[in-house]
CSV table of C-alpha atoms in Angstrom, one decimal:
chain,number,residue,atom,x,y,z
Y,218,MET,CA,-30.5,62.9,-53.4
Y,219,GLU,CA,-28.7,64.2,-50.3
Y,220,MET,CA,-30.0,61.2,-48.3
Y,221,ALA,CA,-28.6,58.7,-50.8
Y,222,SER,CA,-25.3,60.5,-50.8
Y,223,SER,CA,-25.1,60.4,-47.0
Y,224,CYS,CA,-26.0,56.6,-47.0
Y,225,GLY,CA,-23.3,55.9,-49.6
Y,226,SER,CA,-20.7,57.8,-47.7
Y,227,ARG,CA,-21.5,55.9,-44.5
Y,228,LEU,CA,-21.5,52.5,-46.4
Y,229,SER,CA,-18.0,53.3,-47.8
Y,230,SER,CA,-16.7,54.2,-44.4
Y,231,CYS,CA,-18.0,51.0,-42.9
Y,232,LEU,CA,-16.4,48.9,-45.7
Y,233,VAL,CA,-13.0,50.6,-45.3
Y,234,THR,CA,-13.2,50.0,-41.5
Y,235,LEU,CA,-14.0,46.3,-42.0
Y,236,VAL,CA,-11.1,45.9,-44.5
Y,237,PHE,CA,-8.7,47.4,-41.9
Y,238,LEU,CA,-10.0,45.2,-39.1
Y,239,GLN,CA,-10.2,41.9,-41.0
Y,240,LEU,CA,-7.1,41.9,-43.2
Y,241,PRO,CA,-3.4,42.4,-42.3
Y,242,VAL,CA,-2.5,46.1,-42.7
Y,243,PRO,CA,0.9,47.5,-43.6
Y,244,VAL,CA,2.4,49.4,-40.6
Y,245,SER,CA,5.6,51.2,-40.1
Y,246,GLY,CA,5.7,51.8,-36.3
Y,247,ARG,CA,5.6,49.5,-33.3
Y,248,ARG,CA,1.9,50.2,-32.4
Y,249,VAL,CA,-1.0,51.6,-34.5
Y,250,SER,CA,-4.6,52.1,-33.4
Y,251,VAL,CA,-7.4,52.3,-35.9
Y,252,PRO,CA,-10.5,54.0,-34.4
Y,253,ARG,CA,-14.1,52.9,-35.3
Y,254,THR,CA,-16.9,55.3,-35.5
Y,255,GLY,CA,-18.6,55.5,-32.2
Y,256,ASP,CA,-16.4,52.8,-30.6
Y,257,ALA,CA,-12.7,53.9,-31.0
Y,258,GLY,CA,-11.4,52.7,-27.6
Y,259,LYS,CA,-12.5,49.0,-28.0
Y,260,PHE,CA,-10.3,48.1,-30.9
Y,261,HIS,CA,-6.5,47.9,-31.0
Y,262,LEU,CA,-4.2,47.3,-34.0
Y,263,ALA,CA,-0.7,45.9,-33.4
Y,264,PRO,CA,2.1,44.9,-35.8
Y,265,LEU,CA,3.0,41.2,-36.2
Y,266,GLY,CA,5.9,40.5,-33.9
Y,267,GLY,CA,5.6,43.8,-32.0
Y,268,THR,CA,4.0,44.7,-28.7
Y,269,ALA,CA,0.3,45.4,-28.1
Y,270,GLU,CA,-1.2,47.3,-25.2
Y,271,LEU,CA,-4.9,46.7,-24.8
Y,272,LEU,CA,-6.5,49.5,-22.8
Y,273,CYS,CA,-9.3,48.3,-20.6
Y,274,PRO,CA,-12.5,50.2,-21.5
Y,275,VAL,CA,-13.5,50.3,-17.8
Y,276,SER,CA,-13.0,53.8,-16.4
Y,277,LEU,CA,-11.6,54.0,-12.8
Y,278,TRP,CA,-11.4,56.9,-10.4
Y,279,PRO,CA,-8.0,58.5,-10.3
Y,280,VAL,CA,-5.8,57.1,-7.5
Y,281,THR,CA,-8.0,54.0,-7.2
Y,282,GLU,CA,-6.2,50.7,-6.3
Y,283,PRO,CA,-8.0,47.7,-7.9
Y,284,THR,CA,-8.2,44.6,-5.7
Y,285,GLU,CA,-8.0,42.2,-8.7
Y,286,VAL,CA,-7.6,42.6,-12.5
Y,287,ARG,CA,-8.3,39.6,-14.9
Y,288,TRP,CA,-7.8,39.5,-18.6
Y,289,LEU,CA,-9.6,36.7,-20.4
Y,290,ARG,CA,-10.0,35.5,-24.0
Y,291,SER,CA,-13.6,35.7,-24.9
Y,292,PRO,CA,-15.0,33.5,-26.2
Y,293,HIS,CA,-12.5,30.5,-26.0
Y,294,PRO,CA,-14.5,27.3,-25.5
Y,295,GLN,CA,-13.1,24.1,-23.8
Y,296,ARG,CA,-9.9,25.8,-22.8
Y,297,SER,CA,-8.7,28.0,-19.9
Y,298,GLN,CA,-9.5,31.6,-20.8
Y,299,VAL,CA,-7.2,33.3,-18.4
Y,300,VAL,CA,-4.6,35.5,-20.1
Y,301,HIS,CA,-3.3,37.5,-17.2
Y,302,VAL,CA,-4.2,37.8,-13.4
Y,303,PHE,CA,-3.2,40.7,-11.2
Y,304,ARG,CA,-4.2,40.3,-7.5
Y,305,ASP,CA,-2.9,41.7,-4.2
Y,306,LYS,CA,-0.5,44.0,-6.0
Y,307,LYS,CA,1.3,41.2,-7.9
Y,308,ASP,CA,1.0,39.0,-11.0
Y,309,TRP,CA,-0.2,35.4,-10.7
Y,310,ASP,CA,0.4,32.5,-13.1
Y,311,GLU,CA,-2.5,30.3,-12.0
Y,312,ASP,CA,-4.5,28.7,-14.8
Y,313,LEU,CA,-3.0,30.8,-17.5
Y,314,MET,CA,-3.2,29.8,-21.1
Y,315,PRO,CA,0.2,28.2,-22.0
Y,316,GLU,CA,0.7,30.3,-25.1
Y,317,TYR,CA,0.6,33.6,-23.1
Y,318,LYS,CA,2.9,32.6,-20.3
Y,319,GLY,CA,5.9,35.0,-20.1
Y,320,ARG,CA,4.5,37.3,-22.8
Y,321,THR,CA,2.0,39.4,-20.8
Y,322,ALA,CA,2.3,42.2,-18.3
Y,323,LEU,CA,-0.2,44.7,-16.6
Y,324,VAL,CA,0.4,48.4,-17.2
Y,325,ARG,CA,-1.3,50.8,-14.7
Y,326,ASP,CA,-1.5,54.5,-14.7
Y,327,PRO,CA,-2.9,55.5,-11.2
Y,328,GLN,CA,-3.0,59.2,-12.1
Y,329,GLU,CA,-5.2,58.6,-15.2
Y,330,GLY,CA,-7.1,55.7,-13.6
Y,331,SER,CA,-6.4,53.3,-16.5
Y,332,VAL,CA,-5.4,49.6,-16.8
Y,333,ALA,CA,-3.9,48.0,-19.9
Y,334,LEU,CA,-2.7,44.5,-20.9
Y,335,GLN,CA,0.7,44.4,-22.6
Y,336,ILE,CA,1.3,41.4,-25.0
Y,337,ARG,CA,4.8,41.0,-26.4
Y,338,ASP,CA,5.8,39.2,-29.6
Y,339,VAL,CA,2.4,39.5,-31.1
Y,340,ARG,CA,1.2,36.5,-33.2
Y,341,LEU,CA,-1.5,36.1,-35.7
Y,342,GLU,CA,-3.4,33.7,-33.4
Y,343,ASP,CA,-3.5,36.5,-30.8
Y,344,ARG,CA,-6.3,38.3,-32.8
Y,345,GLY,CA,-9.7,38.4,-31.3
Y,346,PRO,CA,-11.7,39.8,-28.3
Y,347,TYR,CA,-10.3,40.1,-24.8
Y,348,ARG,CA,-12.4,40.6,-21.7
Y,349,CYS,CA,-11.2,42.8,-18.9
Y,350,LEU,CA,-12.6,42.2,-15.3
Y,351,ILE,CA,-11.7,44.7,-12.6
Y,352,GLN,CA,-12.7,44.3,-8.9
Y,353,ILE,CA,-12.5,47.1,-6.4
Y,354,GLY,CA,-13.5,45.9,-3.0
Y,355,ASN,CA,-16.9,44.2,-3.4
Y,356,LEU,CA,-17.6,46.1,-6.6
Y,357,SER,CA,-16.6,44.5,-10.0
Y,358,ARG,CA,-16.9,45.8,-13.6
Y,359,GLU,CA,-15.9,44.3,-17.0
Y,360,ASP,CA,-15.7,45.2,-20.6
Y,361,THR,CA,-14.3,43.9,-23.9
Y,362,VAL,CA,-11.6,45.1,-26.3
Y,363,THR,CA,-10.6,43.5,-29.7
Y,364,LEU,CA,-7.0,43.1,-30.9
Y,365,GLN,CA,-6.2,43.2,-34.6
Y,366,VAL,CA,-2.8,42.1,-36.0
Y,367,ALA,CA,-1.2,43.9,-39.0
Y,368,ALA,CA,1.5,42.2,-41.1
Y,369,PRO,CA,3.9,44.5,-43.0
Y,370,SER,CA,3.8,43.9,-46.8
Y,371,PRO,CA,6.5,45.0,-49.3
Y,372,LYS,CA,5.8,47.4,-52.0
Y,373,ARG,CA,4.3,45.7,-55.0
Y,374,VAL,CA,6.5,45.8,-58.1
Y,375,SER,CA,5.3,45.1,-61.5
Y,376,SER,CA,6.4,41.9,-63.3
Y,377,LEU,CA,8.0,44.0,-66.1
Y,378,GLU,CA,10.2,45.9,-63.6
Y,379,VAL,CA,11.2,42.6,-62.0
Y,380,ALA,CA,12.1,41.1,-65.4
Y,381,LEU,CA,14.1,44.1,-66.4
Y,382,ALA,CA,16.0,44.2,-63.1
Y,383,VAL,CA,16.8,40.5,-63.4
Y,384,THR,CA,17.8,40.8,-67.0
Y,385,LEU,CA,20.1,43.7,-66.4
Y,386,SER,CA,21.7,42.0,-63.3
Y,387,VAL,CA,22.3,38.8,-65.3
Y,388,LEU,CA,23.7,40.7,-68.2
Y,389,GLY,CA,26.1,42.7,-66.0
Y,390,LEU,CA,27.2,39.5,-64.3
Y,391,LEU,CA,27.9,37.8,-67.6
Y,392,ILE,CA,29.9,40.7,-68.9
Y,393,MET,CA,32.0,40.7,-65.7
Y,394,VAL,CA,32.5,36.9,-66.0
Y,395,CYS,CA,33.6,37.2,-69.6
Y,396,LEU,CA,36.0,39.9,-68.9
Y,397,TRP,CA,37.5,37.9,-66.0
Y,398,LEU,CA,37.8,34.8,-68.1
Y,399,ILE,CA,39.6,36.7,-70.9
Y,400,TRP,CA,42.0,38.3,-68.4
Y,401,LYS,CA,42.7,34.9,-66.8
Y,402,GLN,CA,43.2,33.1,-70.1
Y,403,ARG,CA,45.7,35.8,-71.2
Y,404,ARG,CA,47.5,35.7,-67.9
Y,405,SER,CA,47.7,31.8,-68.1
Y,406,LYS,CA,49.2,32.0,-71.6
Y,407,GLU,CA,51.8,34.5,-70.5
Y,408,LYS,CA,52.6,32.4,-67.5
Y,409,LEU,CA,52.9,29.2,-69.6
Y,410,LEU,CA,55.1,30.9,-72.1
Y,411,TYR,CA,57.4,32.2,-69.4
Y,412,GLU,CA,57.6,28.8,-67.7
Y,413,GLN,CA,58.5,27.1,-71.1
Y,414,VAL,CA,61.2,29.7,-71.7
Y,415,MET,CA,62.6,29.1,-68.3
Y,416,GLU,CA,62.5,25.3,-68.7
Y,417,VAL,CA,64.4,25.5,-71.9
Y,418,GLU,CA,67.0,27.7,-70.4
Y,419,ASN,CA,67.3,25.3,-67.4
Y,420,LEU,CA,67.6,22.3,-69.6
Y,421,LEU,CA,70.3,24.0,-71.7
Y,422,SER,CA,72.3,25.1,-68.6
Y,423,ASP,CA,72.0,21.7,-66.9
Y,424,HIS,CA,72.8,19.6,-70.0
Y,425,ALA,CA,76.5,19.5,-69.4
Y,426,ARG,CA,76.3,18.7,-65.7
Y,427,GLU,CA,73.6,16.1,-66.3
Y,428,LYS,CA,75.7,14.4,-68.9
Y,429,GLY,CA,78.7,14.2,-66.5
Y,430,ARG,CA,76.5,13.0,-63.7
Y,431,LEU,CA,75.0,10.2,-65.8
Y,432,HIS,CA,78.4,9.1,-66.9
Y,433,LYS,CA,79.5,8.8,-63.3
Y,434,ALA,CA,76.4,6.9,-62.3
Y,435,LEU,CA,76.9,4.5,-65.2
Y,436,LYS,CA,80.4,3.9,-64.2
Y,437,LYS,CA,79.3,3.3,-60.6
Y,438,LEU,CA,76.7,0.8,-61.7
Y,439,LYS,CA,79.2,-1.1,-63.8
Y,440,SER,CA,81.5,-1.3,-60.8
Y,441,GLU,CA,78.7,-2.5,-58.5
Y,442,LEU,CA,77.6,-5.1,-61.1
Y,443,LYS,CA,81.2,-6.4,-61.3
Y,444,LEU,CA,81.5,-6.5,-57.6
Y,445,LYS,CA,78.2,-8.4,-57.2
Y,446,ARG,CA,79.2,-10.8,-59.9
Y,447,ALA,CA,82.5,-11.5,-58.1
Y,448,ALA,CA,80.8,-11.8,-54.7
Y,449,ALA,CA,78.3,-14.3,-56.1
Y,450,ASN,CA,81.0,-16.4,-57.7
Y,451,SER,CA,83.3,-16.3,-54.7
Y,452,GLY,CA,80.3,-17.1,-52.4
Y,453,TRP,CA,79.5,-20.2,-54.4
Y,454,ARG,CA,83.1,-21.3,-54.4
Y,455,ARG,CA,83.3,-20.7,-50.7
Y,456,ALA,CA,80.2,-22.7,-50.1
Y,457,GLN,CA,81.6,-25.7,-52.0
Y,458,LEU,CA,84.4,-25.9,-49.4
Y,459,HIS,CA,81.8,-27.0,-46.8
Y,460,PHE,CA,80.2,-29.8,-48.9
Y,461,VAL,CA,78.4,-32.4,-46.8
Y,462,VAL,CA,76.4,-35.5,-47.8
Y,463,VAL,CA,72.8,-35.4,-46.3
Y,464,THR,CA,70.2,-38.1,-46.3
Y,465,LEU,CA,66.5,-38.2,-45.9
Y,466,ASP,CA,64.7,-39.0,-42.6
Y,467,PRO,CA,61.9,-41.6,-43.4
Y,468,ASP,CA,60.2,-40.8,-40.0
Y,469,THR,CA,59.3,-37.3,-41.3
Y,470,ALA,CA,58.2,-38.2,-44.8
Y,471,HIS,CA,54.6,-37.7,-45.9
Y,472,PRO,CA,52.8,-41.1,-46.4
Y,473,LYS,CA,52.6,-40.5,-50.2
Y,474,LEU,CA,56.4,-39.9,-50.5
Y,475,ILE,CA,58.6,-42.8,-51.7
Y,476,LEU,CA,62.2,-42.9,-50.5
Y,477,SER,CA,65.1,-44.9,-52.1
Y,478,GLU,CA,67.0,-47.4,-50.1
Y,479,ASP,CA,70.0,-45.2,-49.6
Y,480,ARG,CA,67.6,-42.3,-48.5
Y,481,LYS,CA,69.0,-39.9,-51.2
Y,482,CYS,CA,66.1,-39.9,-53.6
Y,483,VAL,CA,62.4,-39.0,-53.0
Y,484,ARG,CA,59.4,-38.9,-55.3
Y,485,LEU,CA,55.6,-38.6,-54.9
Y,486,GLY,CA,53.7,-41.8,-55.2
Y,487,ASP,CA,50.1,-42.4,-56.3
Y,488,ARG,CA,48.8,-43.5,-52.9
Y,489,ARG,CA,49.5,-43.2,-49.2
Y,490,GLN,CA,52.0,-45.8,-47.8
Y,491,PRO,CA,51.1,-47.8,-44.7
Y,492,VAL,CA,53.5,-46.0,-42.4
Y,493,PRO,CA,53.1,-45.1,-38.6
Y,494,ASP,CA,51.5,-41.8,-37.9
Y,495,ASN,CA,54.3,-40.6,-35.6
Y,496,PRO,CA,54.4,-37.0,-34.4
Y,497,GLU,CA,57.5,-36.2,-36.6
Y,498,ARG,CA,55.7,-37.1,-39.9
Y,499,PHE,CA,54.2,-34.5,-42.2
Y,500,ASP,CA,50.5,-35.4,-42.8
Y,501,PHE,CA,49.4,-32.5,-45.2
Y,502,VAL,CA,52.3,-31.1,-47.1
Y,503,VAL,CA,54.2,-33.7,-49.1
Y,504,SER,CA,57.6,-32.9,-47.5
Y,505,VAL,CA,60.4,-34.8,-45.9
Y,506,LEU,CA,63.3,-33.5,-43.8
Y,507,GLY,CA,67.0,-34.4,-43.8
Y,508,ALA,CA,68.3,-36.7,-41.1
Y,509,GLU,CA,71.1,-34.3,-40.2
Y,510,TYR,CA,70.8,-31.6,-37.5
Y,511,PHE,CA,72.8,-28.4,-37.8
Y,512,THR,CA,73.4,-26.2,-34.8
Y,513,ALA,CA,76.7,-24.5,-35.8
Y,514,GLY,CA,79.2,-24.1,-38.6
Y,515,CYS,CA,78.8,-24.0,-42.4
Y,516,HIS,CA,77.2,-26.7,-44.5
Y,517,TYR,CA,76.6,-27.1,-48.3
Y,518,TRP,CA,74.7,-29.8,-50.2
Y,519,GLU,CA,73.4,-30.1,-53.7
Y,520,VAL,CA,70.1,-31.5,-55.0
Y,521,TYR,CA,69.5,-32.6,-58.6
Y,522,VAL,CA,66.2,-31.4,-59.9
Y,523,GLY,CA,66.6,-32.1,-63.5
Y,524,ASP,CA,63.6,-31.2,-65.7
Y,525,LYS,CA,61.1,-31.0,-62.8
Y,526,THR,CA,58.6,-28.1,-63.1
Y,527,LYS,CA,57.9,-27.7,-59.4
Y,528,TRP,CA,60.0,-28.3,-56.3
Y,529,ILE,CA,60.8,-26.7,-52.9
Y,530,LEU,CA,64.2,-26.8,-51.2
Y,531,GLY,CA,65.9,-25.2,-48.2
Y,532,VAL,CA,66.2,-25.5,-44.5
Y,533,CYS,CA,63.8,-25.4,-41.7
Y,534,SER,CA,63.7,-25.4,-37.9
Y,535,GLU,CA,63.4,-28.7,-36.1
Y,536,SER,CA,60.4,-27.3,-34.2
Y,537,VAL,CA,58.2,-26.6,-37.3
Y,538,SER,CA,54.7,-27.9,-37.3
Y,539,ARG,CA,54.3,-31.2,-39.1
Y,540,LYS,CA,50.5,-31.6,-38.9
Y,541,GLY,CA,47.9,-29.8,-41.0
Y,542,LYS,CA,48.4,-27.0,-43.4
Y,543,VAL,CA,51.7,-25.0,-42.8
Y,544,THR,CA,52.4,-21.5,-44.0
Y,545,ALA,CA,56.1,-21.5,-44.9
Y,546,SER,CA,57.9,-18.3,-43.9
Y,547,PRO,CA,61.1,-17.3,-42.0
Y,548,ALA,CA,58.8,-16.2,-39.1
Y,549,ASN,CA,57.5,-19.8,-38.9
Y,550,GLY,CA,61.0,-21.4,-39.1
Y,551,HIS,CA,61.2,-21.9,-42.9
Y,552,TRP,CA,63.9,-20.6,-45.3
Y,553,LEU,CA,62.8,-22.0,-48.6
Y,554,VAL,CA,62.9,-21.4,-52.4
Y,555,ARG,CA,60.5,-23.0,-54.8
Y,556,GLN,CA,60.0,-23.3,-58.5
Y,557,SER,CA,56.3,-22.7,-59.1
Y,558,GLY,CA,56.2,-23.6,-62.8
Y,559,GLY,CA,58.2,-22.8,-66.0
Y,560,ASN,CA,60.8,-20.1,-65.3
Y,561,LYS,CA,58.9,-18.8,-62.2
Y,562,TYR,CA,60.6,-18.9,-58.9
Y,563,GLU,CA,59.7,-17.6,-55.4
Y,564,ALA,CA,61.5,-17.0,-52.2
Y,565,LEU,CA,59.0,-17.9,-49.4
Y,566,THR,CA,59.5,-14.7,-47.5
Y,567,SER,CA,56.6,-12.7,-46.1
Y,568,PRO,CA,55.4,-11.4,-48.5
Y,569,GLN,CA,56.8,-13.8,-51.1
Y,570,VAL,CA,59.5,-12.5,-53.6
Y,571,SER,CA,59.0,-13.7,-57.2
Y,572,PHE,CA,61.8,-13.7,-59.8
Y,573,SER,CA,63.0,-15.5,-62.9
Y,574,LEU,CA,66.5,-17.0,-63.8
Y,575,LYS,CA,68.5,-16.6,-66.9
Y,576,GLU,CA,69.0,-20.4,-67.1
Y,577,PRO,CA,66.8,-22.9,-65.2
Y,578,PRO,CA,68.9,-24.9,-62.8
Y,579,ARG,CA,69.2,-28.7,-63.2
Y,580,CYS,CA,71.0,-28.9,-59.9
Y,581,VAL,CA,70.5,-26.5,-56.9
Y,582,GLY,CA,73.1,-25.9,-54.2
Y,583,VAL,CA,72.0,-25.0,-50.7
Y,584,PHE,CA,74.5,-23.3,-48.3
Y,585,LEU,CA,73.9,-22.7,-44.6
Y,586,ASP,CA,76.2,-20.5,-42.4
Y,587,TYR,CA,74.7,-20.9,-39.0
Y,588,GLU,CA,76.7,-18.3,-37.0
Y,589,ALA,CA,76.3,-15.7,-39.8
Y,590,GLY,CA,72.6,-16.4,-40.2
Y,591,VAL,CA,72.8,-17.0,-43.9
Y,592,VAL,CA,70.9,-19.4,-46.1
Y,593,SER,CA,72.0,-19.1,-49.8
Y,594,PHE,CA,70.8,-20.9,-53.0
Y,595,TYR,CA,72.9,-21.4,-56.1
Y,596,ASN,CA,72.3,-22.5,-59.7
Y,597,VAL,CA,75.0,-25.2,-60.0
Y,598,THR,CA,74.2,-25.4,-63.7
Y,599,ASP,CA,75.6,-22.0,-64.6
Y,600,LYS,CA,77.4,-21.3,-61.2
Y,601,SER,CA,75.1,-18.3,-60.5
Y,602,HIS,CA,73.5,-17.0,-57.3
Y,603,ILE,CA,69.7,-17.5,-56.9
Y,604,PHE,CA,68.7,-16.0,-53.5
Y,605,THR,CA,70.0,-15.4,-50.0
Y,606,PHE,CA,68.1,-15.3,-46.6
Y,607,THR,CA,69.7,-13.4,-43.7
Y,608,ASP,CA,68.3,-14.1,-40.3
Y,609,SER,CA,69.4,-15.2,-36.8
Y,610,PHE,CA,69.0,-18.9,-35.9
Y,611,SER,CA,68.3,-20.7,-32.6
Y,612,GLY,CA,67.9,-24.4,-32.2
Y,613,PRO,CA,68.6,-27.2,-34.6
Y,614,LEU,CA,68.1,-26.7,-38.4
Y,615,ARG,CA,67.4,-29.5,-40.9
Y,616,PRO,CA,67.4,-29.8,-44.7
Y,617,PHE,CA,64.0,-29.5,-46.3
Y,618,PHE,CA,62.8,-31.3,-49.5
Y,619,GLU,CA,59.4,-31.3,-51.3
Y,620,PRO,CA,59.1,-32.8,-54.8
Y,621,CYS,CA,55.6,-31.2,-55.1
Y,622,LEU,CA,52.6,-32.6,-57.0
Y,623,HIS,CA,52.7,-34.3,-60.4
Y,624,ASP,CA,51.6,-31.2,-62.4
Y,625,GLY,CA,49.6,-33.2,-64.9
Y,626,GLY,CA,52.4,-35.8,-65.3
Y,627,LYS,CA,55.1,-33.2,-66.0
Y,628,ASN,CA,56.6,-33.3,-62.5
Y,629,THR,CA,56.9,-37.0,-61.7
Y,630,ALA,CA,60.7,-37.0,-61.6
Y,631,PRO,CA,62.3,-37.4,-58.1
Y,632,LEU,CA,64.6,-35.1,-56.1
Y,633,VAL,CA,68.1,-36.6,-55.8
Y,634,ILE,CA,70.6,-35.6,-53.2
Y,635,CYS,CA,74.1,-35.5,-54.8
Y,636,SER,CA,76.8,-37.7,-53.2
Y,637,GLU,CA,79.5,-35.3,-54.2
Y,638,LEU,CA,80.0,-31.9,-55.9
Y,639,GLN,CA,78.1,-31.9,-59.2
Y,640,LYS,CA,80.3,-32.2,-62.2
Y,641,SER,CA,79.7,-32.2,-66.0
Y,642,GLU,CA,78.2,-35.7,-65.8
Y,643,GLU,CA,74.6,-35.7,-64.7
Y,644,LEU,CA,72.4,-38.3,-62.9
Y,645,VAL,CA,70.5,-40.7,-65.2
Y,646,VAL,CA,66.8,-40.4,-64.2
Y,647,PRO,CA,65.0,-43.7,-64.5
Y,648,LYS,CA,62.5,-44.1,-67.3
Y,649,PRO,CA,58.9,-45.1,-66.4
Y,650,GLU,CA,59.4,-48.6,-67.9
Y,651,GLU,CA,62.5,-49.4,-65.9
Y,652,LYS,CA,62.1,-52.0,-63.1
Y,653,ARG,CA,61.6,-50.8,-59.6
Y,654,HIS,CA,62.2,-52.6,-56.3
Y,655,ALA,CA,59.4,-54.5,-54.7
Y,656,ASN,CA,59.1,-52.0,-51.9
Y,657,GLY,CA,58.3,-49.2,-54.3
Y,658,ASP,CA,61.7,-47.4,-54.0
Y,659,VAL,CA,63.2,-45.8,-57.1
Y,660,SER,CA,65.9,-47.7,-58.9
Y,661,LEU,CA,68.5,-45.3,-60.1
Y,662,LYS,CA,71.5,-45.5,-62.4
Y,663,VAL,CA,74.2,-43.2,-61.1
Y,664,ASN,CA,77.2,-42.1,-63.0
Y,665,PRO,CA,80.3,-43.6,-61.3
Y,666,SER,CA,81.8,-40.1,-60.8
Y,667,LEU,CA,78.9,-39.3,-58.5
Y,668,LEU,CA,79.4,-42.2,-56.1
Y,669,HIS,CA,80.8,-41.7,-52.6
Y,670,ALA,CA,84.2,-40.2,-52.7
Y,671,PRO,CA,87.0,-41.7,-50.5
Y,672,ASP,CA,87.2,-40.2,-47.1
Y,673,THR,CA,90.7,-38.9,-47.7
Y,674,GLU,CA,89.4,-36.9,-50.7
Y,675,LEU,CA,86.5,-35.4,-48.6
Y,676,PHE,CA,88.9,-34.5,-45.8
Y,677,SER,CA,91.3,-32.8,-48.1
Y,678,LEU,CA,88.4,-30.9,-49.7
Y,679,ARG,CA,87.0,-29.7,-46.3
Y,680,ASP,CA,90.5,-28.7,-45.1
Y,681,MET,CA,90.9,-26.3,-48.0
Y,682,THR,CA,91.0,-22.6,-47.2
Y,683,LEU,CA,90.3,-19.5,-49.1
Y,684,SER,CA,91.2,-16.0,-48.1
Y,685,LEU,CA,87.6,-14.6,-48.3
Y,686,PRO,CA,85.5,-12.8,-45.7
Y,687,SER,CA,83.8,-15.1,-43.3
Y,688,ASP,CA,80.4,-13.5,-43.7
Y,689,LEU,CA,79.3,-12.8,-47.3
Y,690,GLY,CA,75.6,-12.8,-46.4
Y,691,PRO,CA,75.0,-9.0,-46.6
Y,692,ALA,CA,77.0,-8.8,-49.8
Y,693,LEU,CA,74.9,-11.5,-51.4
Y,694,GLN,CA,71.5,-10.2,-50.2
Y,695,GLY,CA,69.4,-9.1,-53.1
Y,696,LEU,CA,71.3,-11.0,-55.8
Y,697,LYS,CA,68.1,-12.7,-56.9
Y,698,VAL,CA,68.2,-12.4,-60.7
Y,699,PRO,CA,71.9,-12.3,-61.9
Y,700,SER,CA,71.2,-11.7,-65.6
Y,701,PHE,CA,74.8,-11.2,-66.6
């Protein structure tokens, strides 16, 4: 019975020792050694990430200076086994295992006659046996020591305790959030109520001043409207003092355009005419220029558009491109206004300005003040202003005409240059069945009042003067939709 008890005690001791050697062991210090029965000096336990000092089991005489000390991993097949080399009183890096470089050092105690290998930043892969070889003169001795690595483990907590802790934490957090939301909501309501009260008070206190301010603003707007209306009317009347008769230049006309014999009427034909392809002729846009060149002074002419749905009128620079597609804009030498369909009109600025008119014009007046840099357009039908360009000019300018495409048969009527200032009588546009000339020109019936006026009458009209400012361009700028 005593023998069985002794055997059981030894077996239990062996099992406990094996558990501590093979599994990570919780530690609290930097270095812990676990002795084995009968072989305590050949095992060393170090914490993971700490520092291990492997004491060489070879005993030395005190005050003995070893010639060479080698530490090797044993066994470690197919790789260099050298962990640390100490020779001739210094460390060597020859043939060291890469994972140990910079992590090892030799610790000697000459008084005790001991040699130890120090390994810093201990890793799990450092576990295993290490062989210590010591040479003193011609005498060498060796022995083995085993390193075990212990990983600290947290204290185990039961799942019930964890669940309770989590539940209490979440519950406390929810209570705090609810209290904070209630406080914030109450504070928001109080702030909103205060802001509403202050807003009502401000509205009541500012009501009288705002009423007076609105009354002054309305009075000012009425004055400005009256001034603009007067400026537009006086601008059109001033423009009429500079009436000129312009004609069309056939050398610039697109091949599909048909000009009348007197060169005052242009319409779009159905096919291209056999005309010379001279450099001055437009070959893409169906346009034609006036024969007159303007380099100074004021000039005004009127163009009858009738019931056309699309047209483009204005002035352009003599140097504009005539070939290929042309982008019309003041930067490219064009100051043009067009009707794009219905009651839709556009000033070909960059970007374009769209607007509508109170009454569609049947006759359009174009006024050029070269020195002032003004190109203005007027609705002769109701004597209203349409649009004004302000710019600076250099080089000759010429009138521009484009009757545009047929628009499904709704835009076949021609553009007609008026021979004198437009009056109540209007041009009689030819009907489709009326006879045309053999050369394809349009045959027009013109009211006798629109024929050329005697030279004396023109001279007397041009010599008339009006005590108005010489430059109304800035005053007229922006009067695009005079809906009075």
